[in-house]
Tab-separated table of C-alpha atoms in Angstrom:
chain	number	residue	atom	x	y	z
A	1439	UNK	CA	0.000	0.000	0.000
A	1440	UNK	CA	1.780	2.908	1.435
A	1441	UNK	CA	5.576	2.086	1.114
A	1442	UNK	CA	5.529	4.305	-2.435
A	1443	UNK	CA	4.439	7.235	-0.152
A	1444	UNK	CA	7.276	7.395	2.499
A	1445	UNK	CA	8.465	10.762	1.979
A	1446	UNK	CA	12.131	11.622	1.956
A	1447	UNK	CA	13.523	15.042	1.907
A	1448	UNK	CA	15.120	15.556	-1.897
A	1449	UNK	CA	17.917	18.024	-2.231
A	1450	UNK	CA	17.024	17.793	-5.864
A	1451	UNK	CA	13.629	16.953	-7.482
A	1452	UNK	CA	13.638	13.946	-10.090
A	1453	UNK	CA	10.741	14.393	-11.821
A	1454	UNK	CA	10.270	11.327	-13.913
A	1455	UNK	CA	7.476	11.644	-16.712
A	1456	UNK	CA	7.135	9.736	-19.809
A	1457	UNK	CA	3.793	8.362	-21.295
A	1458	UNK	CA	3.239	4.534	-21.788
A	1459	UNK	CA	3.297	4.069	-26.031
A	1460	UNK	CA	-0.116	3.270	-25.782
A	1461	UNK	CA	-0.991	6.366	-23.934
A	1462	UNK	CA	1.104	7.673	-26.349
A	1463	UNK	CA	-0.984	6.868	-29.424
A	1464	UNK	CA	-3.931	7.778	-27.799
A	1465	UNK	CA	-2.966	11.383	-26.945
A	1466	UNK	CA	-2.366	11.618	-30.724
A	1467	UNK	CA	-5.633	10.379	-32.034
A	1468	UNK	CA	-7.357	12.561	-34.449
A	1469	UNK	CA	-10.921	11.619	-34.183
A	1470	UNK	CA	-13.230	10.465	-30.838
A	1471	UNK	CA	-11.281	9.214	-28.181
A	1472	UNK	CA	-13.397	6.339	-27.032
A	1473	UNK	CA	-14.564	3.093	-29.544
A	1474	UNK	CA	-18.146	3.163	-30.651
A	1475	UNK	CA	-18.779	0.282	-28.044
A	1476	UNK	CA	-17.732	2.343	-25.643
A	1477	UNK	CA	-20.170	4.899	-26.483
A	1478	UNK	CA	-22.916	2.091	-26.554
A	1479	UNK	CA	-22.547	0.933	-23.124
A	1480	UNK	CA	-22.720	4.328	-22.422
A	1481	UNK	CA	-26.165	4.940	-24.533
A	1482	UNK	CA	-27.326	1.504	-23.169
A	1483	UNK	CA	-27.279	2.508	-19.409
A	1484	UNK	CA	-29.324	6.088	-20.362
A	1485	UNK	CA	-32.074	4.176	-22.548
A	1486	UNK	CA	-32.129	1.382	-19.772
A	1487	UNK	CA	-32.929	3.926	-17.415
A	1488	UNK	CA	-35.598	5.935	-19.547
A	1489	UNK	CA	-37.305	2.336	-19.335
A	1490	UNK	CA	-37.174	1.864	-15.938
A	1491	UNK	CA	-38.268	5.451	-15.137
A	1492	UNK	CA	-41.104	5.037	-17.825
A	1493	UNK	CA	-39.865	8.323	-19.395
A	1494	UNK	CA	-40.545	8.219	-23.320
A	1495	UNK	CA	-37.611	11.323	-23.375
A	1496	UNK	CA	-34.855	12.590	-22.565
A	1497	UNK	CA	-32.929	15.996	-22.735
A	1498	UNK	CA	-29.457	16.663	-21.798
A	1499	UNK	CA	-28.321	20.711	-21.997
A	1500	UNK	CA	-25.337	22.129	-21.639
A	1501	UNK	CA	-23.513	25.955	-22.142
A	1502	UNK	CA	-20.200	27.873	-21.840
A	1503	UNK	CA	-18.207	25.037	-21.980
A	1504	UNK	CA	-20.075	23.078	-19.041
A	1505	UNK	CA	-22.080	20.288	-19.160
A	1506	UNK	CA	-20.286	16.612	-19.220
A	1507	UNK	CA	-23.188	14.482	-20.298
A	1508	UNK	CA	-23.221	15.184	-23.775
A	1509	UNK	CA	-19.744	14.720	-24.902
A	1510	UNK	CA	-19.849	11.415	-22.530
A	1511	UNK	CA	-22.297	10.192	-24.956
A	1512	UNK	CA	-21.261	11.565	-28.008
A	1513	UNK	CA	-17.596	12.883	-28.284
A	1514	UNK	CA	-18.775	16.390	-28.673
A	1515	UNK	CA	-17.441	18.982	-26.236
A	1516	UNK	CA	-19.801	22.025	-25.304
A	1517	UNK	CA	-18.877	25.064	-27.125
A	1518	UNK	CA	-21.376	27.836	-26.798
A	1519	UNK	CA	-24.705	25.869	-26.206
A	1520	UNK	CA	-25.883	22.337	-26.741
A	1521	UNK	CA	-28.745	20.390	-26.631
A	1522	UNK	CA	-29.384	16.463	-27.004
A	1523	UNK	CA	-32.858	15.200	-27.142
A	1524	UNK	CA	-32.947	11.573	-26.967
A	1525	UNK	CA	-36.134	9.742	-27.424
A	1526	UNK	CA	-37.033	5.653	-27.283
A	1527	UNK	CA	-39.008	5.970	-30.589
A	1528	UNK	CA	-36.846	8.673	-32.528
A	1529	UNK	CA	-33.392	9.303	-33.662
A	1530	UNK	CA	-31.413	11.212	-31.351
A	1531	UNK	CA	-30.776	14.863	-32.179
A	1532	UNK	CA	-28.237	17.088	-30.951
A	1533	UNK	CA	-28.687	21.167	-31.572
A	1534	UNK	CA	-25.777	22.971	-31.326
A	1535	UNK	CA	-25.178	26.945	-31.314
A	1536	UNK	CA	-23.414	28.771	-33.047
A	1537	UNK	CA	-23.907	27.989	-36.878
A	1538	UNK	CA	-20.303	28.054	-37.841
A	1539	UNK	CA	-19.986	25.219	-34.949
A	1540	UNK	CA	-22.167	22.581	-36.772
A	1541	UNK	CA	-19.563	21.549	-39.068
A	1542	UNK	CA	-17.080	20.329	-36.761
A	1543	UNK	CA	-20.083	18.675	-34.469
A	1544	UNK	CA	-21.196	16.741	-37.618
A	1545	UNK	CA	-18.099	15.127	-37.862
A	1546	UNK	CA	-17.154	14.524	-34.387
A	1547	UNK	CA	-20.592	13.239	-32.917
A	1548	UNK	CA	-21.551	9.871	-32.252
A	1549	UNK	CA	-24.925	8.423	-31.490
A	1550	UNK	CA	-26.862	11.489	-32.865
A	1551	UNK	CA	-27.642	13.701	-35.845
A	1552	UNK	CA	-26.670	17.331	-35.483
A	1553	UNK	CA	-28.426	20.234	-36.507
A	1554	UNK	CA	-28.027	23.886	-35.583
A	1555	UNK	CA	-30.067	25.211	-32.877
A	1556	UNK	CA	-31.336	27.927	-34.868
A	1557	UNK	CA	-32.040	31.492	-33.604
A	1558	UNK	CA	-33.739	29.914	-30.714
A	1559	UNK	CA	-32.338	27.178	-28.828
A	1560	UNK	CA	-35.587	27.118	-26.559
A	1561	UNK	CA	-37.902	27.098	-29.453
A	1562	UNK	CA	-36.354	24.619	-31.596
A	1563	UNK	CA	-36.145	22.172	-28.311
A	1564	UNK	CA	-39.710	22.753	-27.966
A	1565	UNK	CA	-40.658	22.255	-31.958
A	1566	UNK	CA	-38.402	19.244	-31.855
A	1567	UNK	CA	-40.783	17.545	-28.300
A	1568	UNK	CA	-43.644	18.121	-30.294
A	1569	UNK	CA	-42.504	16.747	-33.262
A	1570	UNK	CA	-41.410	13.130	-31.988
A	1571	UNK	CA	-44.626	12.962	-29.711
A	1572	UNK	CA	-42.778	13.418	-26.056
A	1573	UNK	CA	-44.865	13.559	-23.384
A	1574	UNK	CA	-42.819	12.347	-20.363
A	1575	UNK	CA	-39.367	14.111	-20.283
A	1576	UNK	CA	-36.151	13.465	-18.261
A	1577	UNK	CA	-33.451	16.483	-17.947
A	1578	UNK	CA	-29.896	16.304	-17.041
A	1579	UNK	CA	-27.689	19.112	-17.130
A	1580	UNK	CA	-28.106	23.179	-15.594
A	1581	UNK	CA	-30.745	25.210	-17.963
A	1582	UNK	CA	-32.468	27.976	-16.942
A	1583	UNK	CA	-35.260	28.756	-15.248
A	1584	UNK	CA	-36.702	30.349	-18.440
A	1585	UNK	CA	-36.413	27.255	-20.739
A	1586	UNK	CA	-37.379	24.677	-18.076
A	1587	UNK	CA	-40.999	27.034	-17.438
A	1588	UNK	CA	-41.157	26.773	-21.148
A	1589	UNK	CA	-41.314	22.739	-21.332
A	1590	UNK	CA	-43.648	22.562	-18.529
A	1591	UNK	CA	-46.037	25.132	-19.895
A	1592	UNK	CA	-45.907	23.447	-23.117
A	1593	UNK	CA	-47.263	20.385	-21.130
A	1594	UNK	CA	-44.437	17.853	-20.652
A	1595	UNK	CA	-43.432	16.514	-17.558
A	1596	UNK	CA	-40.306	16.567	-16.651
A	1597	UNK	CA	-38.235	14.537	-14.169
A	1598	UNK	CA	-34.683	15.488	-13.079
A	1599	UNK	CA	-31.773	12.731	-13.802
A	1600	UNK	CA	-28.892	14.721	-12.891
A	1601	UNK	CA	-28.500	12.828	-9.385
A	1602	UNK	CA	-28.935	9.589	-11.550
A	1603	UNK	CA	-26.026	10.602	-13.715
A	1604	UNK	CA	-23.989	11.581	-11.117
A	1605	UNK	CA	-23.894	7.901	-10.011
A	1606	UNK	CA	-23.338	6.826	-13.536
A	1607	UNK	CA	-20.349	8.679	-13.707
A	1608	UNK	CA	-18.780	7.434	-10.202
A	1609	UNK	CA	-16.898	4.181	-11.444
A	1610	UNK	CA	-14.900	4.523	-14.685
A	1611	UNK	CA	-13.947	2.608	-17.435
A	1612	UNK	CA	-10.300	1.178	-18.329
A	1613	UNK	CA	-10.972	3.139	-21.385
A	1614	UNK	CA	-12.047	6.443	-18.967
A	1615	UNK	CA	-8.922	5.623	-16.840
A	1616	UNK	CA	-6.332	5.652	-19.701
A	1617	UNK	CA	-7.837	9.367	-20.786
A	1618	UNK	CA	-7.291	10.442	-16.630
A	1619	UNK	CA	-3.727	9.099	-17.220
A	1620	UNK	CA	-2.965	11.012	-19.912
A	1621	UNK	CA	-4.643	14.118	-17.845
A	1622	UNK	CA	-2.569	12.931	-14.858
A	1623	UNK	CA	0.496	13.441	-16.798
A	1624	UNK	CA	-0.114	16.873	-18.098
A	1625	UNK	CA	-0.755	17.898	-14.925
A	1626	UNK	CA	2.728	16.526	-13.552
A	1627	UNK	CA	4.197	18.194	-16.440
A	1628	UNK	CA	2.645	21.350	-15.383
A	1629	UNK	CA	4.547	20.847	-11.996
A	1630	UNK	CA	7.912	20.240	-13.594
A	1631	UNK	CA	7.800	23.147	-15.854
A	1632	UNK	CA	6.810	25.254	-12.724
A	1633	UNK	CA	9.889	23.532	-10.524
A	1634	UNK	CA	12.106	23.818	-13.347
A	1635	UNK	CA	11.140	27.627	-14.606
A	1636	UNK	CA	10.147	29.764	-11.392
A	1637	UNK	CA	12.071	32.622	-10.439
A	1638	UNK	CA	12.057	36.009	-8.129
A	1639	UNK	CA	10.094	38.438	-10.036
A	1640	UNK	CA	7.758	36.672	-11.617
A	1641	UNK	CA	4.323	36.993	-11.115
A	1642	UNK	CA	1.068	34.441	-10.647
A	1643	UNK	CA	0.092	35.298	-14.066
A	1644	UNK	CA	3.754	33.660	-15.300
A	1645	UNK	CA	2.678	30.214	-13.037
A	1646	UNK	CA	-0.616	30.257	-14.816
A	1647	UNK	CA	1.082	30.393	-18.546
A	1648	UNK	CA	4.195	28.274	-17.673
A	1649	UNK	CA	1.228	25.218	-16.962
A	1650	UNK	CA	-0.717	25.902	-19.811
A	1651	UNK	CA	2.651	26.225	-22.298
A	1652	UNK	CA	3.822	22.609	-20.727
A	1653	UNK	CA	0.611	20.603	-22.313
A	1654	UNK	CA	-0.549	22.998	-24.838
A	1655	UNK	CA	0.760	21.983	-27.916
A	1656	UNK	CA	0.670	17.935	-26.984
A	1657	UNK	CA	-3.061	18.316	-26.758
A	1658	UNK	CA	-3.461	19.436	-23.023
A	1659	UNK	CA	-6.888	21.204	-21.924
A	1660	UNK	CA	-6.345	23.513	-18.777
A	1661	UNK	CA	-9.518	22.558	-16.347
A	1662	UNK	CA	-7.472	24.442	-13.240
A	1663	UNK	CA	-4.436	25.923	-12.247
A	1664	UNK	CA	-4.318	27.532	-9.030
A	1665	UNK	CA	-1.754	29.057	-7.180
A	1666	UNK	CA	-1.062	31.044	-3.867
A	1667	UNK	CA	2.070	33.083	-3.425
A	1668	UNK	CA	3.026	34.219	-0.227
A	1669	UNK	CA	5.896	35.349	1.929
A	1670	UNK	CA	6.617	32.399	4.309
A	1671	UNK	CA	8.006	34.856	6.976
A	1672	UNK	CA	4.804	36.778	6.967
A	1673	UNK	CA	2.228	34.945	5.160
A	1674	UNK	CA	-1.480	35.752	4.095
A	1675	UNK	CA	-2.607	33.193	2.822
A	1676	UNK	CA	-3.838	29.344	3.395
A	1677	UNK	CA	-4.750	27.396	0.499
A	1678	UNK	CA	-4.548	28.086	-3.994
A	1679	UNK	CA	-6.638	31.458	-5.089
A	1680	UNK	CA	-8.780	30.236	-8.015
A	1681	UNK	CA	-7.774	33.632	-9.742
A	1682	UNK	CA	-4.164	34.539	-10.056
A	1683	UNK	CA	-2.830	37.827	-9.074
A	1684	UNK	CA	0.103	40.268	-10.580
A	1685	UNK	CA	1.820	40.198	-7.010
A	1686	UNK	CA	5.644	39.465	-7.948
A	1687	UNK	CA	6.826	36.241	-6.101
A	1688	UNK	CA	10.219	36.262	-3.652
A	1689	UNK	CA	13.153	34.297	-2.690
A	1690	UNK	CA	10.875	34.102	0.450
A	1691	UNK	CA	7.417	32.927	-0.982
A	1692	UNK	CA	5.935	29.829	-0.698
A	1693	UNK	CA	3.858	28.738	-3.740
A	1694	UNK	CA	0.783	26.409	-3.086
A	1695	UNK	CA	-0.666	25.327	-6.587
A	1696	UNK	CA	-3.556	22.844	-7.509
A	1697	UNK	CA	-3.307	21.860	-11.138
A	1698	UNK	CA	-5.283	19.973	-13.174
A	1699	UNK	CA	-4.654	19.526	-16.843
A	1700	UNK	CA	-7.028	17.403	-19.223
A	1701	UNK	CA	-7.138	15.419	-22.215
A	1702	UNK	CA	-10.562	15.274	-23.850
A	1703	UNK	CA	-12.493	16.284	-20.590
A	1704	UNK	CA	-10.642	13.940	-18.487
A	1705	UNK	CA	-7.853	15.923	-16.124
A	1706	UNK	CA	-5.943	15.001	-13.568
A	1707	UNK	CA	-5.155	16.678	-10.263
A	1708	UNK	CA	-1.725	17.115	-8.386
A	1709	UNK	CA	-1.376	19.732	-5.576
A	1710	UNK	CA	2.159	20.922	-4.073
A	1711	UNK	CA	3.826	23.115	-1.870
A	1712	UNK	CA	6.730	24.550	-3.195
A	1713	UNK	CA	9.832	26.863	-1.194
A	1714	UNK	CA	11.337	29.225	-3.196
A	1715	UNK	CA	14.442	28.515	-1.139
A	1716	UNK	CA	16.765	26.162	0.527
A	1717	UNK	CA	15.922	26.369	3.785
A	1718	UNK	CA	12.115	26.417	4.280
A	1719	UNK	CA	10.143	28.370	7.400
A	1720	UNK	CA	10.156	26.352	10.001
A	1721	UNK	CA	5.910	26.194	10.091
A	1722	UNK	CA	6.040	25.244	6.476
A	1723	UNK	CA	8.270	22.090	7.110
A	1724	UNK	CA	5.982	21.537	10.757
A	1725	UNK	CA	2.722	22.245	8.166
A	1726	UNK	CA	4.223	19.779	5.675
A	1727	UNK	CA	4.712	17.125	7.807
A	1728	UNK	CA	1.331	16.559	8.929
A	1729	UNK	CA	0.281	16.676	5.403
A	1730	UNK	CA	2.346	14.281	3.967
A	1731	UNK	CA	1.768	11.531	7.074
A	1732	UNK	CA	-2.412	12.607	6.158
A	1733	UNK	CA	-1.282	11.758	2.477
A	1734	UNK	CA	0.102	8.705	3.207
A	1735	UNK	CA	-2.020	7.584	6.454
A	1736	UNK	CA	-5.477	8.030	3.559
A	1737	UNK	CA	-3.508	6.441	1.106
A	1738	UNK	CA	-3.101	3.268	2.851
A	1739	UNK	CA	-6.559	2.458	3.617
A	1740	UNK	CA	-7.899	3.262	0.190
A	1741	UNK	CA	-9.676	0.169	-1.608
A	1742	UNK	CA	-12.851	-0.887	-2.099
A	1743	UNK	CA	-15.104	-0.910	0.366
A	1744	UNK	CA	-13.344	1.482	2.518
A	1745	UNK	CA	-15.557	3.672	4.240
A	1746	UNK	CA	-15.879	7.052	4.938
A	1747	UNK	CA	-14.754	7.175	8.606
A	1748	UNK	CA	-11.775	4.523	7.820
A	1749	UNK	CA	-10.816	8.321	5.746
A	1750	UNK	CA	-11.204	10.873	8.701
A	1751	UNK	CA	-9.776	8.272	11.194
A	1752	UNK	CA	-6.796	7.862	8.529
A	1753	UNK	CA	-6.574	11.627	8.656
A	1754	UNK	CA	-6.891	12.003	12.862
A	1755	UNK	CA	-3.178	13.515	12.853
A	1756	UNK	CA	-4.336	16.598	11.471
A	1757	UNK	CA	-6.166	17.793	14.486
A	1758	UNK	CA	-4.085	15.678	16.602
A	1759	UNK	CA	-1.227	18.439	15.493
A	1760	UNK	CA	-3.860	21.141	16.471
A	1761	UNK	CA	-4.177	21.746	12.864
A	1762	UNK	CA	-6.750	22.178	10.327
A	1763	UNK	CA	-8.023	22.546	6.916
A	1764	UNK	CA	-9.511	24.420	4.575
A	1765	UNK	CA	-9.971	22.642	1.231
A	1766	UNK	CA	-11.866	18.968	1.125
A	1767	UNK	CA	-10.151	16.124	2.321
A	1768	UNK	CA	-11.028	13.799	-0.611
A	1769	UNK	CA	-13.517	14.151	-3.808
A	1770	UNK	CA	-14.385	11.919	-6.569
A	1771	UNK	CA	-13.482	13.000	-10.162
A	1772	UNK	CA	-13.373	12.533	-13.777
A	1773	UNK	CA	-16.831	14.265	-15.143
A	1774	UNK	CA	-17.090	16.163	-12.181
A	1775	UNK	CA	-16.551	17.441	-8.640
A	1776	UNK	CA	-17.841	14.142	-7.491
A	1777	UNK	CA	-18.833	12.650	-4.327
A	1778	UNK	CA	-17.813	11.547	-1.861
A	1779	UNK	CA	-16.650	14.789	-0.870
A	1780	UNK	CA	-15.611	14.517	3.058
A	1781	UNK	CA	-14.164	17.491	4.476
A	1782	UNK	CA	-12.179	17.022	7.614
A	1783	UNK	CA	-13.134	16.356	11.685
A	1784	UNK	CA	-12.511	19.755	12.515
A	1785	UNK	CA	-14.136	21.529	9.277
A	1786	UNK	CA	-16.619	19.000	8.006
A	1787	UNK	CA	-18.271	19.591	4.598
A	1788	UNK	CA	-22.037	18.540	5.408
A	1789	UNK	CA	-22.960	14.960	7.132
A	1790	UNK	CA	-20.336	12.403	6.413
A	1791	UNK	CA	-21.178	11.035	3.127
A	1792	UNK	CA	-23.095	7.363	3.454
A	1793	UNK	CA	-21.144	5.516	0.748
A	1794	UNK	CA	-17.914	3.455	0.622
A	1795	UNK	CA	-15.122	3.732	-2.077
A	1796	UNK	CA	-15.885	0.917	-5.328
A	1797	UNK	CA	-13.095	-0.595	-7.516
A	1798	UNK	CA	-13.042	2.147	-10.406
A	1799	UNK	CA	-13.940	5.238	-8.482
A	1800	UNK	CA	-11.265	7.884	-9.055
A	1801	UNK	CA	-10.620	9.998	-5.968
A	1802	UNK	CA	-9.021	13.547	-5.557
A	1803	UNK	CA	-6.914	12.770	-1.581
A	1804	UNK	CA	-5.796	16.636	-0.992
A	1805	UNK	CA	-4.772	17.308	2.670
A	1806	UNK	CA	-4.662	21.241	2.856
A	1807	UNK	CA	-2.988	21.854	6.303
A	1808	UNK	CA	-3.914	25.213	7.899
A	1809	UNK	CA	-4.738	26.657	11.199
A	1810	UNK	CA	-7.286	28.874	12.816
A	1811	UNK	CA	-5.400	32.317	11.555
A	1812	UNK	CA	-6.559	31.559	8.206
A	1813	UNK	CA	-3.116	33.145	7.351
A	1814	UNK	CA	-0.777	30.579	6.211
A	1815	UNK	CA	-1.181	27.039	4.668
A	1816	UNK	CA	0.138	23.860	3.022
A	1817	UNK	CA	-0.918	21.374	0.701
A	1818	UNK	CA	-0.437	18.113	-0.839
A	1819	UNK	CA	-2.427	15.758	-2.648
A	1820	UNK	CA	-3.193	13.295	-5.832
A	1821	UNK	CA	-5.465	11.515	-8.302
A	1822	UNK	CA	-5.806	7.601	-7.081
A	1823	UNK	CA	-7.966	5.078	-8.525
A	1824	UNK	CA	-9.723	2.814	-6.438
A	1825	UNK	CA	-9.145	-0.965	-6.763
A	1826	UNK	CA	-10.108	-4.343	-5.264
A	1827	UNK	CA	-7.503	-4.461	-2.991
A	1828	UNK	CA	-5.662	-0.522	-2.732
A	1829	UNK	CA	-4.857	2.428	-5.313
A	1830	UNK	CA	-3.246	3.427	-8.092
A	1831	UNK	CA	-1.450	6.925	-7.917
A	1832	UNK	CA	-2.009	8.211	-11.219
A	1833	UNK	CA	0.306	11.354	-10.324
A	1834	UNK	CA	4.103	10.838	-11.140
A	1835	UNK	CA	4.956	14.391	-9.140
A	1836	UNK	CA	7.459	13.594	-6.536
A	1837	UNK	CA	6.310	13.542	-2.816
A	1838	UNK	CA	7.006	16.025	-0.258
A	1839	UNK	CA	7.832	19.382	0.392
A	1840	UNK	CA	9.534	20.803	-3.331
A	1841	UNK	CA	12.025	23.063	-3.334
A	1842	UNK	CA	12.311	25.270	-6.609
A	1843	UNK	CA	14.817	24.731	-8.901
A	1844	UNK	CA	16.023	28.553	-8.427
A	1845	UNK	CA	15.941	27.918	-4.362
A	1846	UNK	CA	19.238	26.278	-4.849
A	1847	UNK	CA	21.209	28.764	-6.881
């Protein structure tokens, strides 16, 4: 289990990335990313489930990039607006905006013929019900208020499926898995660049475009990259700001980042603190510490069937240290910020989550060590996926406490 986590102090980082050829060929690939019987399984399990709910219907919406149902089902990833009516007694029918997006849908999509949504996505949805018959309607995905009132006024009834998705989504495929270790990767890359590149003087924005430049032109999507900088002799700060600031980063900072690059929807996550020299505050090594035994104490009872208190017992030397968090412990991922999501004992997020880990589940374990001044943080933390009998640390980052390249000069 755990013996791949023992942390040991590195004078210098080996960061040791390379992609399986396999993975390889995969990253390359020019068309859909998953087999059509993929995709079938995949359509199988939603029709299945229109059965069983006695729905005759079923629309999935998505916008501004957001949605993960539809390219899950049929390759396409959400531009501006999209819309997939599927129906037990019709061909399925995706609508897509903008015009001058339809040709690129057409040739991507599986499962579904593609039109363009017109000048009203709202109105062709509704001319498109009416034309296949629908009468009993299941949604999945966030639509406004505004369209929703305009399906029930028109007479349909619709059912949410969102929560049923969600479970869908939980355990992945080997073929899902490869695409999160090709996300994994970019994200480790992203981490490297950072270690290898960061100097005095640069700012947040430069962190933000040094990750982006290391997967960009091998394929790499950026789903987040974020960073704190702060001076570890008087910090003011805890955990990664979602938005990155022009404040100019010293020989004295600390830099907490949370990265995630993707491939084809499906990113990774690695989180690290980094000291931007040799010798480290002594609270950031004390801070560390705890996080890395956390890292390793969770990552030694992961498998399946492991519950949800075996995680916050695993965790215990957190508030033992008189420490804290602020970030989730753990989170499921891959098509989503998914459960469980358990914060920790002393900064719970909601009722402990009634569900146990499953062979196939891919977690987020992210141990942000903090304490009640809010002022000064660490972090740690990977993407595992859950098997019969442990994990699988899809993150190649080394362990521990880094120590920027430039720190050493």
């Amino acid at each position: 289990g755990c013996q791949k986590w023992i942390c040991t102090m590195l004078t210098k980082t080996e960061f040791s990335l390379k992609l399986d050829e396999d993975l390889e060929d995969l990253r390359g690939i020019k068309g859909r990313c998953f087999s059509d019987e993929e995709y079938q399984k995949r359509w199988h399990k939603v029709t299945t489930n229109l059965e069983d709910t006695k729905l005759d219907s079923l629309i999935i919406y998505g916008a501004e990039r957001a949605g993960s149902a539809i390219p899950w089902l049929t390759g396409w990833p959400v531009s501006a607006e999209a819309l997939l009516i599927i129906s037990l007694d019709s061909e399925a029918k995706l609508f897509v905006q903008y015009y001058n997006h339809t040709p690129q849908a057409k040739s991507t999509v599986y499962g579904a013929s593609v039109s363009w949504g017109g000048p009203s996505t709202a109105q062709t949805m509704l001319n498109h019900l009416n034309q296949i018959k629908a009468r009993k309607v299941g949604l999945i995905g966030k639509m406004s208020f505004e369209m929703m009132t305009s399906i029930t006024e028109a007479g349909y009834l619709l059912t949410p499926l969102d929560g049923w998705y969600e479970k869908t989504r939980l355990i992945k495929t080997n073929a899902e898995i490869k695409c999160l270790k090709i996300g994994a990767y970019f994200s480790d890359l992203a981490v490297k660049s950072i270690y290898e590149k960061i100097e005095p003087n640069m700012t947040e924005h430069d962190l933000v475009s040094i990750a982006e430049n290391s997967w960009l032109q091998l394929g790499g999507q950026a789903h987040i990259r974020y960073f704190i900088s702060t001076n570890m002799d008087k910090p003011d700060g805890m955990v990664p700001r979602q938005n990155a600031t022009s404040r100019a980063i010293t020989k004295d900072d600390l830099i907490v980042m949370e990265i995630s690059g993707a491939f084809r929807g499906y990113a990774g996550q690695v989180l690290r603190s980094m000291s931007m020299r040799a010798k480290p505050a002594n609270w950031v090594t004390e801070f560390h510490e705890v996080a890395d035994s956390a890292l390793n104490s969770i990552a030694s009872v992961l498998r399946s069937g492991c519950t949800m208190q075996e995680i916050l017992d695993a965790a215990s030397i957190i508030e033992e240290s008189g420490l804290t968090t602020c970030d989730d412990l753990i989170h499921g991922f891959g098509g989503g910020y998914l459960p469980p999501i358990l914060g920790s004992k002393s900064r719970p997020a909601g009722d402990i989550p009634d569900i146990k880990l499953q062979e196939g589940m891919a977690i987020v374990v992210q141990p942000n060590i903090t304490d009640l001044t809010g002022m000064r943080g660490v972090q740690t933390g990977a993407l595992f996926v859950i098997s019969k009998e442990g994990a699988l640390c899809l993150q190649k980052t080394p362990v521990g406490l880094l120590t920027a390249k430039s720190g050493f000069i």
